[in-house]
Amino acid sequence: MPMESVPSWNGELDSFEEYRAQVTFYVDGTERNKRSLCGPRLAGRLSGRAAAAVRGKRPGWLTDMDGGYRLLSYLYGKLCREPLPDLGRHM
């Protein structure tokens, strides 16, 4: 599969929903017996804040059938969720 067809993302919040849609089409459009490659390929196309978010993760954490979706979930939790306020400072 040419790398140009693998979706990329730079970690900008305003483009996450578009990235999520592209990843879904990419994974769902990949033959089942090759889906274990989707997660590593997607991770390899990250840049900026998104690439920094996955730096240091253990090797192989995305190498299975659900790796592409696991990456989406991880990026959403790491970069897109609103941080909880530090309640300790207000007590």
PDB file of N, CA, C and O in Angstrom, chain B, residues numbered from 101:
ATOM      1  N   MET B 101       0.851  -1.178   0.000  1.00  0.00           N
ATOM      2  CA  MET B 101       0.000   0.000   0.000  1.00  0.00           C
ATOM      3  C   MET B 101       0.893   1.235   0.000  1.00  0.00           C
ATOM      4  O   MET B 101       1.788   1.351   0.836  1.00  0.00           O
ATOM      5  N   PRO B 102       0.658   2.150  -0.924  1.00  0.00           N
ATOM      6  CA  PRO B 102       1.471   3.372  -0.950  1.00  0.00           C
ATOM      7  C   PRO B 102       1.267   4.211   0.306  1.00  0.00           C
ATOM      8  O   PRO B 102       0.149   4.328   0.806  1.00  0.00           O
ATOM      9  N   MET B 103       2.341   4.790   0.809  1.00  0.00           N
ATOM     10  CA  MET B 103       2.256   5.585   2.037  1.00  0.00           C
ATOM     11  C   MET B 103       1.329   6.791   1.866  1.00  0.00           C
ATOM     12  O   MET B 103       0.762   7.265   2.851  1.00  0.00           O
ATOM     13  N   GLU B 104       1.160   7.301   0.639  1.00  0.00           N
ATOM     14  CA  GLU B 104       0.288   8.459   0.438  1.00  0.00           C
ATOM     15  C   GLU B 104      -1.158   8.155   0.816  1.00  0.00           C
ATOM     16  O   GLU B 104      -1.904   9.068   1.171  1.00  0.00           O
ATOM     17  N   SER B 105      -1.569   6.887   0.747  1.00  0.00           N
ATOM     18  CA  SER B 105      -2.952   6.539   1.052  1.00  0.00           C
ATOM     19  C   SER B 105      -3.169   6.281   2.544  1.00  0.00           C
ATOM     20  O   SER B 105      -4.307   6.113   2.983  1.00  0.00           O
ATOM     21  N   VAL B 106      -2.092   6.248   3.321  1.00  0.00           N
ATOM     22  CA  VAL B 106      -2.211   6.078   4.771  1.00  0.00           C
ATOM     23  C   VAL B 106      -2.474   7.454   5.365  1.00  0.00           C
ATOM     24  O   VAL B 106      -1.677   8.370   5.161  1.00  0.00           O
ATOM     25  N   PRO B 107      -3.581   7.623   6.099  1.00  0.00           N
ATOM     26  CA  PRO B 107      -3.891   8.940   6.666  1.00  0.00           C
ATOM     27  C   PRO B 107      -2.787   9.441   7.605  1.00  0.00           C
ATOM     28  O   PRO B 107      -2.107   8.657   8.267  1.00  0.00           O
ATOM     29  N   SER B 108      -2.634  10.749   7.641  1.00  0.00           N
ATOM     30  CA  SER B 108      -1.661  11.358   8.544  1.00  0.00           C
ATOM     31  C   SER B 108      -2.376  12.381   9.420  1.00  0.00           C
ATOM     32  O   SER B 108      -3.454  12.869   9.078  1.00  0.00           O
ATOM     33  N   TRP B 109      -1.760  12.695  10.548  1.00  0.00           N
ATOM     34  CA  TRP B 109      -2.332  13.691  11.464  1.00  0.00           C
ATOM     35  C   TRP B 109      -1.209  14.334  12.249  1.00  0.00           C
ATOM     36  O   TRP B 109      -0.240  13.673  12.624  1.00  0.00           O
ATOM     37  N   ASN B 110      -1.344  15.642  12.499  1.00  0.00           N
ATOM     38  CA  ASN B 110      -0.308  16.381  13.206  1.00  0.00           C
ATOM     39  C   ASN B 110      -0.665  16.700  14.661  1.00  0.00           C
ATOM     40  O   ASN B 110       0.104  17.361  15.359  1.00  0.00           O
ATOM     41  N   GLY B 111      -1.818  16.237  15.112  1.00  0.00           N
ATOM     42  CA  GLY B 111      -2.203  16.471  16.500  1.00  0.00           C
ATOM     43  C   GLY B 111      -3.059  17.703  16.728  1.00  0.00           C
ATOM     44  O   GLY B 111      -3.400  18.016  17.868  1.00  0.00           O
ATOM     45  N   GLU B 112      -3.415  18.412  15.651  1.00  0.00           N
ATOM     46  CA  GLU B 112      -4.273  19.588  15.789  1.00  0.00           C
ATOM     47  C   GLU B 112      -5.706  19.141  16.059  1.00  0.00           C
ATOM     48  O   GLU B 112      -6.274  18.344  15.312  1.00  0.00           O
ATOM     49  N   LEU B 113      -6.279  19.669  17.139  1.00  0.00           N
ATOM     50  CA  LEU B 113      -7.603  19.223  17.586  1.00  0.00           C
ATOM     51  C   LEU B 113      -8.691  19.438  16.555  1.00  0.00           C
ATOM     52  O   LEU B 113      -9.589  18.607  16.421  1.00  0.00           O
ATOM     53  N   ASP B 114      -8.628  20.538  15.825  1.00  0.00           N
ATOM     54  CA  ASP B 114      -9.704  20.843  14.888  1.00  0.00           C
ATOM     55  C   ASP B 114      -9.780  19.888  13.695  1.00  0.00           C
ATOM     56  O   ASP B 114     -10.757  19.917  12.946  1.00  0.00           O
ATOM     57  N   SER B 115      -8.776  19.053  13.512  1.00  0.00           N
ATOM     58  CA  SER B 115      -8.799  18.110  12.396  1.00  0.00           C
ATOM     59  C   SER B 115      -8.930  16.649  12.848  1.00  0.00           C
ATOM     60  O   SER B 115      -8.824  15.741  12.023  1.00  0.00           O
ATOM     61  N   PHE B 116      -9.157  16.411  14.135  1.00  0.00           N
ATOM     62  CA  PHE B 116      -9.216  15.030  14.620  1.00  0.00           C
ATOM     63  C   PHE B 116     -10.396  14.261  14.042  1.00  0.00           C
ATOM     64  O   PHE B 116     -10.238  13.098  13.668  1.00  0.00           O
ATOM     65  N   GLU B 117     -11.559  14.866  13.958  1.00  0.00           N
ATOM     66  CA  GLU B 117     -12.731  14.137  13.443  1.00  0.00           C
ATOM     67  C   GLU B 117     -12.522  13.716  11.994  1.00  0.00           C
ATOM     68  O   GLU B 117     -12.935  12.625  11.599  1.00  0.00           O
ATOM     69  N   GLU B 118     -11.892  14.563  11.208  1.00  0.00           N
ATOM     70  CA  GLU B 118     -11.581  14.192   9.825  1.00  0.00           C
ATOM     71  C   GLU B 118     -10.576  13.044   9.800  1.00  0.00           C
ATOM     72  O   GLU B 118     -10.705  12.119   8.999  1.00  0.00           O
ATOM     73  N   TYR B 119      -9.580  13.104  10.676  1.00  0.00           N
ATOM     74  CA  TYR B 119      -8.586  12.029  10.767  1.00  0.00           C
ATOM     75  C   TYR B 119      -9.270  10.721  11.186  1.00  0.00           C
ATOM     76  O   TYR B 119      -8.984   9.662  10.628  1.00  0.00           O
ATOM     77  N   ARG B 120     -10.154  10.797  12.151  1.00  0.00           N
ATOM     78  CA  ARG B 120     -10.872   9.600  12.603  1.00  0.00           C
ATOM     79  C   ARG B 120     -11.641   8.961  11.447  1.00  0.00           C
ATOM     80  O   ARG B 120     -11.621   7.740  11.290  1.00  0.00           O
ATOM     81  N   ALA B 121     -12.313   9.772  10.643  1.00  0.00           N
ATOM     82  CA  ALA B 121     -13.060   9.250   9.498  1.00  0.00           C
ATOM     83  C   ALA B 121     -12.116   8.615   8.485  1.00  0.00           C
ATOM     84  O   ALA B 121     -12.411   7.545   7.953  1.00  0.00           O
ATOM     85  N   GLN B 122     -10.986   9.259   8.212  1.00  0.00           N
ATOM     86  CA  GLN B 122     -10.020   8.717   7.259  1.00  0.00           C
ATOM     87  C   GLN B 122      -9.449   7.388   7.749  1.00  0.00           C
ATOM     88  O   GLN B 122      -9.283   6.454   6.965  1.00  0.00           O
ATOM     89  N   VAL B 123      -9.151   7.305   9.044  1.00  0.00           N
ATOM     90  CA  VAL B 123      -8.618   6.065   9.612  1.00  0.00           C
ATOM     91  C   VAL B 123      -9.654   4.947   9.502  1.00  0.00           C
ATOM     92  O   VAL B 123      -9.312   3.814   9.163  1.00  0.00           O
ATOM     93  N   THR B 124     -10.895   5.256   9.783  1.00  0.00           N
ATOM     94  CA  THR B 124     -11.953   4.247   9.691  1.00  0.00           C
ATOM     95  C   THR B 124     -12.050   3.698   8.266  1.00  0.00           C
ATOM     96  O   THR B 124     -12.116   2.484   8.070  1.00  0.00           O
ATOM     97  N   PHE B 125     -12.059   4.582   7.280  1.00  0.00           N
ATOM     98  CA  PHE B 125     -12.098   4.129   5.890  1.00  0.00           C
ATOM     99  C   PHE B 125     -10.850   3.322   5.538  1.00  0.00           C
ATOM    100  O   PHE B 125     -10.933   2.313   4.838  1.00  0.00           O
ATOM    101  N   TYR B 126      -9.712   3.766   6.020  1.00  0.00           N
ATOM    102  CA  TYR B 126      -8.451   3.073   5.735  1.00  0.00           C
ATOM    103  C   TYR B 126      -8.454   1.663   6.326  1.00  0.00           C
ATOM    104  O   TYR B 126      -8.149   0.696   5.629  1.00  0.00           O
ATOM    105  N   VAL B 127      -8.794   1.549   7.596  1.00  0.00           N
ATOM    106  CA  VAL B 127      -8.783   0.231   8.247  1.00  0.00           C
ATOM    107  C   VAL B 127      -9.854  -0.675   7.632  1.00  0.00           C
ATOM    108  O   VAL B 127      -9.580  -1.826   7.291  1.00  0.00           O
ATOM    109  N   ASP B 128     -11.063  -0.152   7.497  1.00  0.00           N
ATOM    110  CA  ASP B 128     -12.143  -0.970   6.949  1.00  0.00           C
ATOM    111  C   ASP B 128     -11.885  -1.369   5.496  1.00  0.00           C
ATOM    112  O   ASP B 128     -12.397  -2.389   5.035  1.00  0.00           O
ATOM    113  N   GLY B 129     -11.101  -0.580   4.779  1.00  0.00           N
ATOM    114  CA  GLY B 129     -10.780  -0.877   3.389  1.00  0.00           C
ATOM    115  C   GLY B 129      -9.557  -1.762   3.217  1.00  0.00           C
ATOM    116  O   GLY B 129      -9.167  -2.074   2.092  1.00  0.00           O
ATOM    117  N   THR B 130      -8.957  -2.162   4.314  1.00  0.00           N
ATOM    118  CA  THR B 130      -7.779  -3.035   4.273  1.00  0.00           C
ATOM    119  C   THR B 130      -8.222  -4.485   4.425  1.00  0.00           C
ATOM    120  O   THR B 130      -9.085  -4.793   5.247  1.00  0.00           O
ATOM    121  N   GLU B 131      -7.637  -5.365   3.638  1.00  0.00           N
ATOM    122  CA  GLU B 131      -7.974  -6.782   3.734  1.00  0.00           C
ATOM    123  C   GLU B 131      -7.775  -7.260   5.171  1.00  0.00           C
ATOM    124  O   GLU B 131      -6.816  -6.867   5.836  1.00  0.00           O
ATOM    125  N   ARG B 132      -8.681  -8.105   5.640  1.00  0.00           N
ATOM    126  CA  ARG B 132      -8.641  -8.572   7.033  1.00  0.00           C
ATOM    127  C   ARG B 132      -7.294  -9.173   7.416  1.00  0.00           C
ATOM    128  O   ARG B 132      -6.808  -8.944   8.523  1.00  0.00           O
ATOM    129  N   ASN B 133      -6.703  -9.921   6.535  1.00  0.00           N
ATOM    130  CA  ASN B 133      -5.437 -10.569   6.875  1.00  0.00           C
ATOM    131  C   ASN B 133      -4.252  -9.603   6.907  1.00  0.00           C
ATOM    132  O   ASN B 133      -3.140 -10.001   7.254  1.00  0.00           O
ATOM    133  N   LYS B 134      -4.481  -8.335   6.547  1.00  0.00           N
ATOM    134  CA  LYS B 134      -3.419  -7.326   6.570  1.00  0.00           C
ATOM    135  C   LYS B 134      -3.696  -6.205   7.572  1.00  0.00           C
ATOM    136  O   LYS B 134      -2.908  -5.265   7.673  1.00  0.00           O
ATOM    137  N   ARG B 135      -4.793  -6.290   8.307  1.00  0.00           N
ATOM    138  CA  ARG B 135      -5.156  -5.216   9.229  1.00  0.00           C
ATOM    139  C   ARG B 135      -4.188  -5.049  10.386  1.00  0.00           C
ATOM    140  O   ARG B 135      -4.139  -3.984  11.000  1.00  0.00           O
ATOM    141  N   SER B 136      -3.421  -6.076  10.692  1.00  0.00           N
ATOM    142  CA  SER B 136      -2.438  -5.936  11.777  1.00  0.00           C
ATOM    143  C   SER B 136      -1.337  -4.948  11.406  1.00  0.00           C
ATOM    144  O   SER B 136      -0.563  -4.538  12.272  1.00  0.00           O
ATOM    145  N   LEU B 137      -1.254  -4.561  10.144  1.00  0.00           N
ATOM    146  CA  LEU B 137      -0.272  -3.573   9.696  1.00  0.00           C
ATOM    147  C   LEU B 137      -0.801  -2.144   9.770  1.00  0.00           C
ATOM    148  O   LEU B 137      -0.017  -1.198   9.699  1.00  0.00           O
ATOM    149  N   CYS B 138      -2.100  -1.972   9.909  1.00  0.00           N
ATOM    150  CA  CYS B 138      -2.691  -0.631   9.887  1.00  0.00           C
ATOM    151  C   CYS B 138      -2.179   0.254  11.022  1.00  0.00           C
ATOM    152  O   CYS B 138      -1.776   1.392  10.780  1.00  0.00           O
ATOM    153  N   GLY B 139      -2.188  -0.249  12.246  1.00  0.00           N
ATOM    154  CA  GLY B 139      -1.755   0.551  13.390  1.00  0.00           C
ATOM    155  C   GLY B 139      -0.338   1.075  13.242  1.00  0.00           C
ATOM    156  O   GLY B 139      -0.114   2.277  13.382  1.00  0.00           O
ATOM    157  N   PRO B 140       0.638   0.194  12.958  1.00  0.00           N
ATOM    158  CA  PRO B 140       2.005   0.684  12.781  1.00  0.00           C
ATOM    159  C   PRO B 140       2.150   1.666  11.615  1.00  0.00           C
ATOM    160  O   PRO B 140       2.905   2.633  11.716  1.00  0.00           O
ATOM    161  N   ARG B 141       1.444   1.433  10.527  1.00  0.00           N
ATOM    162  CA  ARG B 141       1.519   2.352   9.390  1.00  0.00           C
ATOM    163  C   ARG B 141       0.932   3.712   9.745  1.00  0.00           C
ATOM    164  O   ARG B 141       1.496   4.750   9.400  1.00  0.00           O
ATOM    165  N   LEU B 142      -0.202   3.700  10.435  1.00  0.00           N
ATOM    166  CA  LEU B 142      -0.811   4.967  10.858  1.00  0.00           C
ATOM    167  C   LEU B 142       0.104   5.724  11.818  1.00  0.00           C
ATOM    168  O   LEU B 142       0.274   6.938  11.697  1.00  0.00           O
ATOM    169  N   ALA B 143       0.685   5.012  12.759  1.00  0.00           N
ATOM    170  CA  ALA B 143       1.585   5.653  13.724  1.00  0.00           C
ATOM    171  C   ALA B 143       2.795   6.255  13.018  1.00  0.00           C
ATOM    172  O   ALA B 143       3.296   7.304  13.424  1.00  0.00           O
ATOM    173  N   GLY B 144       3.259   5.601  11.976  1.00  0.00           N
ATOM    174  CA  GLY B 144       4.398   6.100  11.226  1.00  0.00           C
ATOM    175  C   GLY B 144       4.124   7.365  10.450  1.00  0.00           C
ATOM    176  O   GLY B 144       5.057   8.056  10.041  1.00  0.00           O
ATOM    177  N   ARG B 145       2.851   7.683  10.239  1.00  0.00           N
ATOM    178  CA  ARG B 145       2.472   8.897   9.501  1.00  0.00           C
ATOM    179  C   ARG B 145       2.103  10.063  10.411  1.00  0.00           C
ATOM    180  O   ARG B 145       1.713  11.124   9.924  1.00  0.00           O
ATOM    181  N   LEU B 146       2.219   9.882  11.722  1.00  0.00           N
ATOM    182  CA  LEU B 146       1.914  10.968  12.651  1.00  0.00           C
ATOM    183  C   LEU B 146       3.050  11.981  12.653  1.00  0.00           C
ATOM    184  O   LEU B 146       4.203  11.649  12.378  1.00  0.00           O
ATOM    185  N   SER B 147       2.698  13.223  12.970  1.00  0.00           N
ATOM    186  CA  SER B 147       3.704  14.278  13.099  1.00  0.00           C
ATOM    187  C   SER B 147       3.295  15.204  14.241  1.00  0.00           C
ATOM    188  O   SER B 147       2.207  15.066  14.800  1.00  0.00           O
ATOM    189  N   GLY B 148       4.159  16.137  14.581  1.00  0.00           N
ATOM    190  CA  GLY B 148       3.849  17.141  15.594  1.00  0.00           C
ATOM    191  C   GLY B 148       3.447  16.545  16.935  1.00  0.00           C
ATOM    192  O   GLY B 148       4.069  15.600  17.419  1.00  0.00           O
ATOM    193  N   ARG B 149       2.392  17.115  17.533  1.00  0.00           N
ATOM    194  CA  ARG B 149       1.904  16.676  18.843  1.00  0.00           C
ATOM    195  C   ARG B 149       1.482  15.207  18.832  1.00  0.00           C
ATOM    196  O   ARG B 149       1.667  14.500  19.822  1.00  0.00           O
ATOM    197  N   ALA B 150       0.918  14.753  17.722  1.00  0.00           N
ATOM    198  CA  ALA B 150       0.461  13.360  17.633  1.00  0.00           C
ATOM    199  C   ALA B 150       1.646  12.394  17.700  1.00  0.00           C
ATOM    200  O   ALA B 150       1.586  11.383  18.400  1.00  0.00           O
ATOM    201  N   ALA B 151       2.712  12.701  16.980  1.00  0.00           N
ATOM    202  CA  ALA B 151       3.899  11.842  17.016  1.00  0.00           C
ATOM    203  C   ALA B 151       4.523  11.849  18.410  1.00  0.00           C
ATOM    204  O   ALA B 151       4.962  10.809  18.903  1.00  0.00           O
ATOM    205  N   ALA B 152       4.562  13.010  19.039  1.00  0.00           N
ATOM    206  CA  ALA B 152       5.120  13.103  20.385  1.00  0.00           C
ATOM    207  C   ALA B 152       4.307  12.278  21.378  1.00  0.00           C
ATOM    208  O   ALA B 152       4.865  11.729  22.328  1.00  0.00           O
ATOM    209  N   ALA B 153       2.996  12.186  21.168  1.00  0.00           N
ATOM    210  CA  ALA B 153       2.122  11.454  22.088  1.00  0.00           C
ATOM    211  C   ALA B 153       2.402   9.953  22.085  1.00  0.00           C
ATOM    212  O   ALA B 153       2.198   9.287  23.100  1.00  0.00           O
ATOM    213  N   VAL B 154       2.864   9.415  20.959  1.00  0.00           N
ATOM    214  CA  VAL B 154       3.115   7.974  20.892  1.00  0.00           C
ATOM    215  C   VAL B 154       4.587   7.617  21.085  1.00  0.00           C
ATOM    216  O   VAL B 154       4.938   6.442  21.193  1.00  0.00           O
ATOM    217  N   ARG B 155       5.431   8.621  21.127  1.00  0.00           N
ATOM    218  CA  ARG B 155       6.859   8.360  21.332  1.00  0.00           C
ATOM    219  C   ARG B 155       7.065   7.651  22.664  1.00  0.00           C
ATOM    220  O   ARG B 155       6.505   8.065  23.679  1.00  0.00           O
ATOM    221  N   GLY B 156       7.844   6.614  22.668  1.00  0.00           N
ATOM    222  CA  GLY B 156       8.136   5.886  23.900  1.00  0.00           C
ATOM    223  C   GLY B 156       7.185   4.742  24.209  1.00  0.00           C
ATOM    224  O   GLY B 156       7.381   4.031  25.195  1.00  0.00           O
ATOM    225  N   LYS B 157       6.162   4.550  23.392  1.00  0.00           N
ATOM    226  CA  LYS B 157       5.260   3.405  23.606  1.00  0.00           C
ATOM    227  C   LYS B 157       6.017   2.115  23.280  1.00  0.00           C
ATOM    228  O   LYS B 157       6.937   2.114  22.462  1.00  0.00           O
ATOM    229  N   ARG B 158       5.620   1.032  23.923  1.00  0.00           N
ATOM    230  CA  ARG B 158       6.333  -0.235  23.725  1.00  0.00           C
ATOM    231  C   ARG B 158       6.159  -0.730  22.286  1.00  0.00           C
ATOM    232  O   ARG B 158       5.104  -0.539  21.681  1.00  0.00           O
ATOM    233  N   PRO B 159       7.199  -1.364  21.746  1.00  0.00           N
ATOM    234  CA  PRO B 159       7.089  -1.919  20.391  1.00  0.00           C
ATOM    235  C   PRO B 159       5.950  -2.942  20.324  1.00  0.00           C
ATOM    236  O   PRO B 159       5.734  -3.706  21.264  1.00  0.00           O
ATOM    237  N   GLY B 160       5.248  -2.944  19.234  1.00  0.00           N
ATOM    238  CA  GLY B 160       4.197  -3.923  19.022  1.00  0.00           C
ATOM    239  C   GLY B 160       2.844  -3.573  19.613  1.00  0.00           C
ATOM    240  O   GLY B 160       1.903  -4.356  19.478  1.00  0.00           O
ATOM    241  N   TRP B 161       2.712  -2.427  20.260  1.00  0.00           N
ATOM    242  CA  TRP B 161       1.435  -2.103  20.911  1.00  0.00           C
ATOM    243  C   TRP B 161       0.298  -1.910  19.914  1.00  0.00           C
ATOM    244  O   TRP B 161      -0.868  -1.912  20.309  1.00  0.00           O
ATOM    245  N   LEU B 162       0.610  -1.744  18.639  1.00  0.00           N
ATOM    246  CA  LEU B 162      -0.429  -1.548  17.623  1.00  0.00           C
ATOM    247  C   LEU B 162      -0.494  -2.682  16.607  1.00  0.00           C
ATOM    248  O   LEU B 162      -1.280  -2.617  15.661  1.00  0.00           O
ATOM    249  N   THR B 163       0.314  -3.713  16.787  1.00  0.00           N
ATOM    250  CA  THR B 163       0.438  -4.761  15.777  1.00  0.00           C
ATOM    251  C   THR B 163      -0.561  -5.885  16.012  1.00  0.00           C
ATOM    252  O   THR B 163      -0.188  -6.994  16.397  1.00  0.00           O
ATOM    253  N   ASP B 164      -1.819  -5.588  15.779  1.00  0.00           N
ATOM    254  CA  ASP B 164      -2.867  -6.609  15.771  1.00  0.00           C
ATOM    255  C   ASP B 164      -4.056  -6.060  14.997  1.00  0.00           C
ATOM    256  O   ASP B 164      -4.004  -4.941  14.487  1.00  0.00           O
ATOM    257  N   MET B 165      -5.101  -6.821  14.909  1.00  0.00           N
ATOM    258  CA  MET B 165      -6.264  -6.434  14.092  1.00  0.00           C
ATOM    259  C   MET B 165      -6.901  -5.115  14.528  1.00  0.00           C
ATOM    260  O   MET B 165      -7.490  -4.413  13.706  1.00  0.00           O
ATOM    261  N   ASP B 166      -6.790  -4.773  15.808  1.00  0.00           N
ATOM    262  CA  ASP B 166      -7.428  -3.564  16.329  1.00  0.00           C
ATOM    263  C   ASP B 166      -6.454  -2.407  16.520  1.00  0.00           C
ATOM    264  O   ASP B 166      -6.810  -1.403  17.137  1.00  0.00           O
ATOM    265  N   GLY B 167      -5.241  -2.525  16.006  1.00  0.00           N
ATOM    266  CA  GLY B 167      -4.218  -1.507  16.233  1.00  0.00           C
ATOM    267  C   GLY B 167      -4.592  -0.121  15.749  1.00  0.00           C
ATOM    268  O   GLY B 167      -4.289   0.867  16.418  1.00  0.00           O
ATOM    269  N   GLY B 168      -5.242  -0.026  14.602  1.00  0.00           N
ATOM    270  CA  GLY B 168      -5.647   1.282  14.080  1.00  0.00           C
ATOM    271  C   GLY B 168      -6.652   1.968  14.994  1.00  0.00           C
ATOM    272  O   GLY B 168      -6.555   3.168  15.252  1.00  0.00           O
ATOM    273  N   TYR B 169      -7.611   1.199  15.476  1.00  0.00           N
ATOM    274  CA  TYR B 169      -8.621   1.764  16.376  1.00  0.00           C
ATOM    275  C   TYR B 169      -8.051   2.046  17.762  1.00  0.00           C
ATOM    276  O   TYR B 169      -8.464   2.997  18.426  1.00  0.00           O
ATOM    277  N   ARG B 170      -7.098   1.219  18.197  1.00  0.00           N
ATOM    278  CA  ARG B 170      -6.431   1.463  19.478  1.00  0.00           C
ATOM    279  C   ARG B 170      -5.657   2.785  19.410  1.00  0.00           C
ATOM    280  O   ARG B 170      -5.651   3.560  20.366  1.00  0.00           O
ATOM    281  N   LEU B 171      -5.016   3.028  18.284  1.00  0.00           N
ATOM    282  CA  LEU B 171      -4.286   4.287  18.102  1.00  0.00           C
ATOM    283  C   LEU B 171      -5.243   5.472  18.184  1.00  0.00           C
ATOM    284  O   LEU B 171      -4.947   6.458  18.859  1.00  0.00           O
ATOM    285  N   LEU B 172      -6.380   5.390  17.507  1.00  0.00           N
ATOM    286  CA  LEU B 172      -7.373   6.472  17.569  1.00  0.00           C
ATOM    287  C   LEU B 172      -7.815   6.732  18.998  1.00  0.00           C
ATOM    288  O   LEU B 172      -7.872   7.880  19.440  1.00  0.00           O
ATOM    289  N   SER B 173      -8.125   5.675  19.708  1.00  0.00           N
ATOM    290  CA  SER B 173      -8.583   5.805  21.090  1.00  0.00           C
ATOM    291  C   SER B 173      -7.503   6.442  21.968  1.00  0.00           C
ATOM    292  O   SER B 173      -7.790   7.322  22.780  1.00  0.00           O
ATOM    293  N   TYR B 174      -6.275   5.992  21.797  1.00  0.00           N
ATOM    294  CA  TYR B 174      -5.172   6.529  22.589  1.00  0.00           C
ATOM    295  C   TYR B 174      -4.959   8.017  22.287  1.00  0.00           C
ATOM    296  O   TYR B 174      -4.812   8.827  23.202  1.00  0.00           O
ATOM    297  N   LEU B 175      -4.945   8.368  21.004  1.00  0.00           N
ATOM    298  CA  LEU B 175      -4.734   9.771  20.636  1.00  0.00           C
ATOM    299  C   LEU B 175      -5.862  10.655  21.148  1.00  0.00           C
ATOM    300  O   LEU B 175      -5.622  11.768  21.617  1.00  0.00           O
ATOM    301  N   TYR B 176      -7.088  10.162  21.058  1.00  0.00           N
ATOM    302  CA  TYR B 176      -8.219  10.933  21.558  1.00  0.00           C
ATOM    303  C   TYR B 176      -8.059  11.185  23.056  1.00  0.00           C
ATOM    304  O   TYR B 176      -8.212  12.316  23.518  1.00  0.00           O
ATOM    305  N   GLY B 177      -7.755  10.149  23.800  1.00  0.00           N
ATOM    306  CA  GLY B 177      -7.595  10.290  25.246  1.00  0.00           C
ATOM    307  C   GLY B 177      -6.433  11.170  25.635  1.00  0.00           C
ATOM    308  O   GLY B 177      -6.503  11.891  26.631  1.00  0.00           O
ATOM    309  N   LYS B 178      -5.372  11.121  24.867  1.00  0.00           N
ATOM    310  CA  LYS B 178      -4.160  11.868  25.189  1.00  0.00           C
ATOM    311  C   LYS B 178      -4.229  13.329  24.745  1.00  0.00           C
ATOM    312  O   LYS B 178      -3.732  14.210  25.447  1.00  0.00           O
ATOM    313  N   LEU B 179      -4.842  13.595  23.583  1.00  0.00           N
ATOM    314  CA  LEU B 179      -4.770  14.933  22.999  1.00  0.00           C
ATOM    315  C   LEU B 179      -6.096  15.675  22.875  1.00  0.00           C
ATOM    316  O   LEU B 179      -6.102  16.900  22.754  1.00  0.00           O
ATOM    317  N   CYS B 180      -7.204  14.970  22.902  1.00  0.00           N
ATOM    318  CA  CYS B 180      -8.481  15.616  22.581  1.00  0.00           C
ATOM    319  C   CYS B 180      -9.402  15.827  23.774  1.00  0.00           C
ATOM    320  O   CYS B 180     -10.287  16.681  23.723  1.00  0.00           O
ATOM    321  N   ARG B 181      -9.215  15.079  24.826  1.00  0.00           N
ATOM    322  CA  ARG B 181     -10.108  15.227  25.978  1.00  0.00           C
ATOM    323  C   ARG B 181      -9.722  16.440  26.786  1.00  0.00           C
ATOM    324  O   ARG B 181      -8.542  16.766  26.917  1.00  0.00           O
ATOM    325  N   GLU B 182     -10.708  17.095  27.321  1.00  0.00           N
ATOM    326  CA  GLU B 182     -10.471  18.252  28.173  1.00  0.00           C
ATOM    327  C   GLU B 182      -9.830  17.797  29.472  1.00  0.00           C
ATOM    328  O   GLU B 182     -10.319  16.857  30.099  1.00  0.00           O
ATOM    329  N   PRO B 183      -8.755  18.434  29.889  1.00  0.00           N
ATOM    330  CA  PRO B 183      -8.163  18.056  31.178  1.00  0.00           C
ATOM    331  C   PRO B 183      -9.099  18.430  32.328  1.00  0.00           C
ATOM    332  O   PRO B 183      -9.778  19.456  32.292  1.00  0.00           O
ATOM    333  N   LEU B 184      -9.114  17.578  33.339  1.00  0.00           N
ATOM    334  CA  LEU B 184      -9.926  17.873  34.512  1.00  0.00           C
ATOM    335  C   LEU B 184      -9.246  18.980  35.316  1.00  0.00           C
ATOM    336  O   LEU B 184      -8.020  18.991  35.435  1.00  0.00           O
ATOM    337  N   PRO B 185     -10.013  19.895  35.860  1.00  0.00           N
ATOM    338  CA  PRO B 185      -9.395  20.953  36.660  1.00  0.00           C
ATOM    339  C   PRO B 185      -8.728  20.376  37.909  1.00  0.00           C
ATOM    340  O   PRO B 185      -9.157  19.352  38.441  1.00  0.00           O
ATOM    341  N   ASP B 186      -7.703  21.032  38.354  1.00  0.00           N
ATOM    342  CA  ASP B 186      -6.985  20.617  39.564  1.00  0.00           C
ATOM    343  C   ASP B 186      -7.770  21.122  40.762  1.00  0.00           C
ATOM    344  O   ASP B 186      -7.604  22.267  41.184  1.00  0.00           O
ATOM    345  N   LEU B 187      -8.618  20.273  41.305  1.00  0.00           N
ATOM    346  CA  LEU B 187      -9.479  20.676  42.414  1.00  0.00           C
ATOM    347  C   LEU B 187      -8.701  20.938  43.676  1.00  0.00           C
ATOM    348  O   LEU B 187      -9.160  21.685  44.540  1.00  0.00           O
ATOM    349  N   GLY B 188      -7.515  20.331  43.806  1.00  0.00           N
ATOM    350  CA  GLY B 188      -6.705  20.529  45.005  1.00  0.00           C
ATOM    351  C   GLY B 188      -6.307  21.982  45.225  1.00  0.00           C
ATOM    352  O   GLY B 188      -6.123  22.411  46.364  1.00  0.00           O
ATOM    353  N   ARG B 189      -6.176  22.729  44.158  1.00  0.00           N
ATOM    354  CA  ARG B 189      -5.791  24.138  44.287  1.00  0.00           C
ATOM    355  C   ARG B 189      -6.940  24.997  44.807  1.00  0.00           C
ATOM    356  O   ARG B 189      -6.716  26.104  45.296  1.00  0.00           O
ATOM    357  N   HIS B 190      -8.135  24.503  44.706  1.00  0.00           N
ATOM    358  CA  HIS B 190      -9.317  25.310  45.080  1.00  0.00           C
ATOM    359  C   HIS B 190      -9.869  24.932  46.456  1.00  0.00           C
ATOM    360  O   HIS B 190     -10.926  25.421  46.854  1.00  0.00           O
ATOM    361  N   MET B 191      -9.180  24.090  47.164  1.00  0.00           N
ATOM    362  CA  MET B 191      -9.681  23.659  48.483  1.00  0.00           C
ATOM    363  C   MET B 191      -9.074  24.489  49.576  1.00  0.00           C
ATOM    364  O   MET B 191      -9.373  24.277  50.751  1.00  0.00           O
TER     365      MET B 191
END
